[in-house]
Tab-separated table of C-alpha atoms in Angstrom:
chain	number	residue	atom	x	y	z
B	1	UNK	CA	0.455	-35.090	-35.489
B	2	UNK	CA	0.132	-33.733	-32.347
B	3	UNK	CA	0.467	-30.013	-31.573
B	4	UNK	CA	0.144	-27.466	-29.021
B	5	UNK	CA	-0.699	-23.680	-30.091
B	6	UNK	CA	-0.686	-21.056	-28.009
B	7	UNK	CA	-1.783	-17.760	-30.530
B	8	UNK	CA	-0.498	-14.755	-28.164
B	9	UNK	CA	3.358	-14.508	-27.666
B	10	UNK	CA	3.031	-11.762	-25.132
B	11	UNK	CA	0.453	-10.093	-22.866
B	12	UNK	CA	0.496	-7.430	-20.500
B	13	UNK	CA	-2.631	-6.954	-18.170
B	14	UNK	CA	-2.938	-4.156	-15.197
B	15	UNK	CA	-2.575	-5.733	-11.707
B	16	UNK	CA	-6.067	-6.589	-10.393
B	17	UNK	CA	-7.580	-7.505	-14.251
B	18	UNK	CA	-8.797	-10.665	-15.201
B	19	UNK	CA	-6.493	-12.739	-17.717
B	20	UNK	CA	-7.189	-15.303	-20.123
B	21	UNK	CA	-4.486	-17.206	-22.289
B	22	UNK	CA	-5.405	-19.057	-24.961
B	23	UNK	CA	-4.583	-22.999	-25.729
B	24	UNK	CA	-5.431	-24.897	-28.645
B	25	UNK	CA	-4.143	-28.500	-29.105
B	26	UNK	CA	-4.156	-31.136	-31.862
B	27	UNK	CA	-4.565	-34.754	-30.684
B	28	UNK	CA	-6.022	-37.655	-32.185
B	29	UNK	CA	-7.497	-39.195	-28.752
B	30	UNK	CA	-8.450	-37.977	-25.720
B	31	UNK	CA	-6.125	-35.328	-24.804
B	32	UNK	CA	-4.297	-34.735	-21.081
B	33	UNK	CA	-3.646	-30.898	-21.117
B	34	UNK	CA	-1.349	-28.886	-18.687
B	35	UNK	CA	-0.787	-25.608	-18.102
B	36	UNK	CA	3.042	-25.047	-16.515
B	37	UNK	CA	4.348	-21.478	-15.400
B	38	UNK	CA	7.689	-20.907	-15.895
B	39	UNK	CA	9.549	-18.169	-13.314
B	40	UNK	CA	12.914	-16.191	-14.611
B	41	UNK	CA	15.859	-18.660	-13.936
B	42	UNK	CA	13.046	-21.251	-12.507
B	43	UNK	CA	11.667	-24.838	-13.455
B	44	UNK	CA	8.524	-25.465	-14.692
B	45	UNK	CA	5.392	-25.255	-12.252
B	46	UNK	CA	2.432	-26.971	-13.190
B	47	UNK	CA	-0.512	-25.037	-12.550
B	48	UNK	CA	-3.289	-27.417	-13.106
B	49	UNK	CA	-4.275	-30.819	-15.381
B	50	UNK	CA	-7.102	-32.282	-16.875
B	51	UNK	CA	-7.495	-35.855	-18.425
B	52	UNK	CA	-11.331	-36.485	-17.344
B	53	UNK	CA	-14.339	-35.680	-15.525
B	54	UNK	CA	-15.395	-31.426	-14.601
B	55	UNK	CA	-14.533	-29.954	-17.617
B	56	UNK	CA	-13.670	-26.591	-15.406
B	57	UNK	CA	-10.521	-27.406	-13.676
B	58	UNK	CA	-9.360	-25.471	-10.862
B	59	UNK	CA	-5.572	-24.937	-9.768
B	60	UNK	CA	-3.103	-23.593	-7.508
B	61	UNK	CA	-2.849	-19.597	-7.597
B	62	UNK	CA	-6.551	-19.007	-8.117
B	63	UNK	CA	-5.871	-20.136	-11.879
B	64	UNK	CA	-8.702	-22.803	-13.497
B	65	UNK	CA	-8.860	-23.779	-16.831
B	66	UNK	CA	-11.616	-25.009	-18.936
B	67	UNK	CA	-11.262	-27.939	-21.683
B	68	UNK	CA	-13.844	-27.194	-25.021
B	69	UNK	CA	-13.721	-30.248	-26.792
B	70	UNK	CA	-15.847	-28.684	-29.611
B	71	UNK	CA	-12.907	-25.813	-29.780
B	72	UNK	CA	-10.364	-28.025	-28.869
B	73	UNK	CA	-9.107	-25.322	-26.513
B	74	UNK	CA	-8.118	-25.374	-23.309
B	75	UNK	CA	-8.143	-21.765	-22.047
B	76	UNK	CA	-6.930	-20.892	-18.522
B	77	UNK	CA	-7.937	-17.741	-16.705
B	78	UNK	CA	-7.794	-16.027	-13.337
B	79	UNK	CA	-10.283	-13.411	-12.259
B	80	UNK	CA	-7.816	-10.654	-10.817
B	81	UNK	CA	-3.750	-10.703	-11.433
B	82	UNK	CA	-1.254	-10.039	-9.067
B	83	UNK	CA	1.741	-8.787	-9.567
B	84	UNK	CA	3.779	-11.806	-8.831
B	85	UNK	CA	1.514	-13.479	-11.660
B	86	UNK	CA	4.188	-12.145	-14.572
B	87	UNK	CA	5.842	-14.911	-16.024
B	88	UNK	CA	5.666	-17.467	-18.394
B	89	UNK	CA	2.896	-19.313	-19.364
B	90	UNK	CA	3.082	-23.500	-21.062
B	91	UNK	CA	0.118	-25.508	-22.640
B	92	UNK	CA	1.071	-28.577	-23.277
B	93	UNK	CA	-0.931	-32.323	-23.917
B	94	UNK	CA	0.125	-35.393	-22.970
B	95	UNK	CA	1.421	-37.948	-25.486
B	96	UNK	CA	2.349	-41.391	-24.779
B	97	UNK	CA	3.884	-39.873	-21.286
B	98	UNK	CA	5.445	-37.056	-22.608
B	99	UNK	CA	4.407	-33.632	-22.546
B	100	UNK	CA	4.000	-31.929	-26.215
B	101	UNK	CA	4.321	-27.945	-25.071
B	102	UNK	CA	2.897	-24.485	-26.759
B	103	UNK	CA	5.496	-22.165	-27.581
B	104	UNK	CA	4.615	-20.486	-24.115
B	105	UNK	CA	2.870	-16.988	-23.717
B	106	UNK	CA	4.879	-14.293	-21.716
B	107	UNK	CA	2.846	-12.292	-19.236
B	108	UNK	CA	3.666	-8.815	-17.979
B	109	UNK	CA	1.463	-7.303	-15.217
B	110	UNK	CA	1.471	-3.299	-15.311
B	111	UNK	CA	0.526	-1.547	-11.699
P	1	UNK	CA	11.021	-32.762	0.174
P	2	UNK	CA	13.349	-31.748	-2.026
P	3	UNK	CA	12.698	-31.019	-5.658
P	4	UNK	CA	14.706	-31.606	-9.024
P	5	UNK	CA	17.785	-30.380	-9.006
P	6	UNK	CA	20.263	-29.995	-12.076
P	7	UNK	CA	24.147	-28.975	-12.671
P	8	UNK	CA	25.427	-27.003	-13.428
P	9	UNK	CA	23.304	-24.214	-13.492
P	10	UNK	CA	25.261	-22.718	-16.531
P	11	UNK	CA	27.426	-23.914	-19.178
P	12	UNK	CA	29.361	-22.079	-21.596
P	13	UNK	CA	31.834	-24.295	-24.002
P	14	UNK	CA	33.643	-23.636	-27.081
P	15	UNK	CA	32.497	-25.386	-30.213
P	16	UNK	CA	33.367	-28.711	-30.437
P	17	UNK	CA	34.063	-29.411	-26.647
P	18	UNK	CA	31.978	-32.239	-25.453
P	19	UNK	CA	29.626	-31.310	-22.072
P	20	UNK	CA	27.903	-33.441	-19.329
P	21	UNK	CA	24.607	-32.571	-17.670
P	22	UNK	CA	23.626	-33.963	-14.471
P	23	UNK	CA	19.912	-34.557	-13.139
P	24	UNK	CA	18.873	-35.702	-10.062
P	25	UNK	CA	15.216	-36.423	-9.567
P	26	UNK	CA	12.567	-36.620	-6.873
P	27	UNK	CA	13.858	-39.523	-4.682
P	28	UNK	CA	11.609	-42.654	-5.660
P	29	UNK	CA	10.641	-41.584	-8.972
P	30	UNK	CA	10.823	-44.045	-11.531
P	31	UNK	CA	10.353	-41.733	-14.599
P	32	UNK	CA	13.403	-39.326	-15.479
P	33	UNK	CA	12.673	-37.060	-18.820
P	34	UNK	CA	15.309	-34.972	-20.393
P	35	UNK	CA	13.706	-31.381	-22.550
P	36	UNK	CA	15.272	-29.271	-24.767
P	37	UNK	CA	14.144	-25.514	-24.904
P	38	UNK	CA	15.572	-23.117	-27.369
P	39	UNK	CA	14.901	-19.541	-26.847
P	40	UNK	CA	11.614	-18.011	-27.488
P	41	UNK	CA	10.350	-22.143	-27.997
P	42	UNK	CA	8.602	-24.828	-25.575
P	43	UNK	CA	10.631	-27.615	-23.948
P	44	UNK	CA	11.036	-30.728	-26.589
P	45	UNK	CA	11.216	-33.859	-25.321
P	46	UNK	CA	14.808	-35.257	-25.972
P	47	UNK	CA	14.770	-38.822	-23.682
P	48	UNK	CA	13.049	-40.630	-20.924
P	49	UNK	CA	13.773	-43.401	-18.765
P	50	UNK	CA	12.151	-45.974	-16.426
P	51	UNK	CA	14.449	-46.754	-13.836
P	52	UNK	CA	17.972	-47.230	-15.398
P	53	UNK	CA	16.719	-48.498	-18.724
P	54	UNK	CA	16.029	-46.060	-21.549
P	55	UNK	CA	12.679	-46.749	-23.330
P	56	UNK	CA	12.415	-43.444	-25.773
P	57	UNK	CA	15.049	-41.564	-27.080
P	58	UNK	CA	12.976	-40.205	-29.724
P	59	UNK	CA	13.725	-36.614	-29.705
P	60	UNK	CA	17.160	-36.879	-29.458
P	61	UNK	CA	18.504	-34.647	-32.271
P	62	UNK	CA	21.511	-36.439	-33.163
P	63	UNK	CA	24.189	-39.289	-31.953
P	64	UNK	CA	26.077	-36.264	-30.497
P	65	UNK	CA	23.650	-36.643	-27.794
P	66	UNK	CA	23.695	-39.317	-25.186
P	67	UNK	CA	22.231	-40.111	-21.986
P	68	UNK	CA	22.430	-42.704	-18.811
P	69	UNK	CA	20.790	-43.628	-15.859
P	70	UNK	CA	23.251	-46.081	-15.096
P	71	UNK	CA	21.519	-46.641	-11.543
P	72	UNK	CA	18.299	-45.785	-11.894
P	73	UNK	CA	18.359	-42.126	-10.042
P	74	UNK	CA	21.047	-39.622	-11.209
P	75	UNK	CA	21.167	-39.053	-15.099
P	76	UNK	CA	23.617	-37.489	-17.163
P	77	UNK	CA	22.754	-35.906	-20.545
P	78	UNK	CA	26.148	-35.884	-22.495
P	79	UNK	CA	26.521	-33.515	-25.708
P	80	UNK	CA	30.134	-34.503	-27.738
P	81	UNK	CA	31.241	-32.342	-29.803
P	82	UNK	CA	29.260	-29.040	-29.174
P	83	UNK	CA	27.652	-27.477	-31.925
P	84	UNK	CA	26.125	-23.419	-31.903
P	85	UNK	CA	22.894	-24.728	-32.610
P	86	UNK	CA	22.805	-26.569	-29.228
P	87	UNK	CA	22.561	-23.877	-27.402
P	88	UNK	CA	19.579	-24.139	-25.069
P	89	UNK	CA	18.460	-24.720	-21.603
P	90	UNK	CA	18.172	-28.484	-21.248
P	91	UNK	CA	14.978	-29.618	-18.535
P	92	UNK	CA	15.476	-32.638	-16.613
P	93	UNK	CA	12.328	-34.043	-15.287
P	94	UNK	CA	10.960	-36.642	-13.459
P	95	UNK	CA	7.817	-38.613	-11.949
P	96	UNK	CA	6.182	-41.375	-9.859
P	97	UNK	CA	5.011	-43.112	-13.172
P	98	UNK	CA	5.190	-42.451	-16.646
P	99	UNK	CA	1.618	-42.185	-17.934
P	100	UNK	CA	-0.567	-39.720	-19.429
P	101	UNK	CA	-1.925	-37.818	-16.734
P	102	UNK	CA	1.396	-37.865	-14.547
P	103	UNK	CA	2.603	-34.944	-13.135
P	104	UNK	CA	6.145	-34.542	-14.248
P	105	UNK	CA	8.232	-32.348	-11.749
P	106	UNK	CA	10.848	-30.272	-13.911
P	107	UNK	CA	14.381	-28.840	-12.453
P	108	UNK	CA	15.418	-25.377	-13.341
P	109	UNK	CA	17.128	-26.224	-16.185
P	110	UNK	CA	20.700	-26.290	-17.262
P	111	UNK	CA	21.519	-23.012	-19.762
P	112	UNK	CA	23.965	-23.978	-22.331
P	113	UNK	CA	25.853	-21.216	-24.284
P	114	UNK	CA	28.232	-22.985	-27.497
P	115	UNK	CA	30.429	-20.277	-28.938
């Protein structure tokens, strides 16, 4: 079946640090992987896809992910964190048009 | 242009009261999802439609739970008979297509408290 893991509940970084959250998925095919940020009392955001091609994906927010099919990961990182960054963080893969998600991986930024 | 937009915002009903959810998607989009997210979980995908007709209702977790798209824009997610365990914030959703590499635009959700 497919699946969605996302290991760390909750990180907290220093402002200005470079972040990496962790996605590993579980799909039979070729898998479509998002990662969605999710804002206090907000909707889901997508930050950035990938279902082919440039296996480093780059998004909105200076986030980029990169899809390891060998580690069936699908990491996403950003080089220095701001502040505004702290939220919550969905993986989720694409199956037959709907979106399998993570559990999600809450973000805190310290200054 | 605008975005999802759900109502209400909140919900709080005694157990046993039936509820009614409204979505209205991007304008255009043929693709309207409903998700279920408990606390501390991911969205679960509950429904989806293609225009008014309702293709998957898969994840629906029992026939308490109903939804239309009578007209093939606004949806209504309708809960009867409210149980504890349905409390959750319920993600409408919607896009151009439905395919696998679709962006789905989400709403900000509908929180639903069942005491």
């Amino acid at each position: 079946a497919q699946s969605v893991t996302q290991p760390d509940i909750h990180i907290t970084v220093s402002e200005g640090a470079s972040l990496e959250l962790r996605c590993n998925y579980s799909y039979g095919a070729t898998p479509y992987l998002f990662w969605y940020v999710q804002s206090p009392g907000q909707g889901l955001q997508l930050l950035l896809k990938y279902f082919s091609g440039d296996t480093l994906v780059q998004g909105i927010k200076g986030f980029e992910a990169e899809f390891k099919r060998s580690q069936s990961s699908f990491n996403l990182r950003k080089p220095s964190v701001h502040w505004s960054d702290a939220a919550e963080y969905f993986c989720a893969v694409g199956s037959q048009g709907n979106l399998i998600f993570g559990k999600g991986t809450k973000l805190s930024v310290k200054p | 242009g605008a975005g999802v937009s759900q109502s209400p915002r909140y919900k709080v009903a005694k157990r046993g009261q039936d509820v009614a959810l409204r979505c209205d998607p991007i304008s255009g989009h043929v693709s309207l999802f409903w998700y279920q997210q408990a606390l501390g979980q991911g969205p679960e995908f509950l429904t989806y439609f293609q225009n008014e007709a309702q293709l998957d209702k898969s994840g629906l977790p029992s026939d308490r739970f109903f939804a239309e798209r009578p007209e093939g824009s606004v949806s209504t997610l309708k809960i009867q008979r409210t149980q504890q365990e349905d409390s959750a914030v319920y993600l409408c959703a919607s896009s151009s297509l439905r395919g696998q590499a679709e962006t789905q635009y989400f709403g900000p959700g509908t929180r639903l408290l069942v005491l």
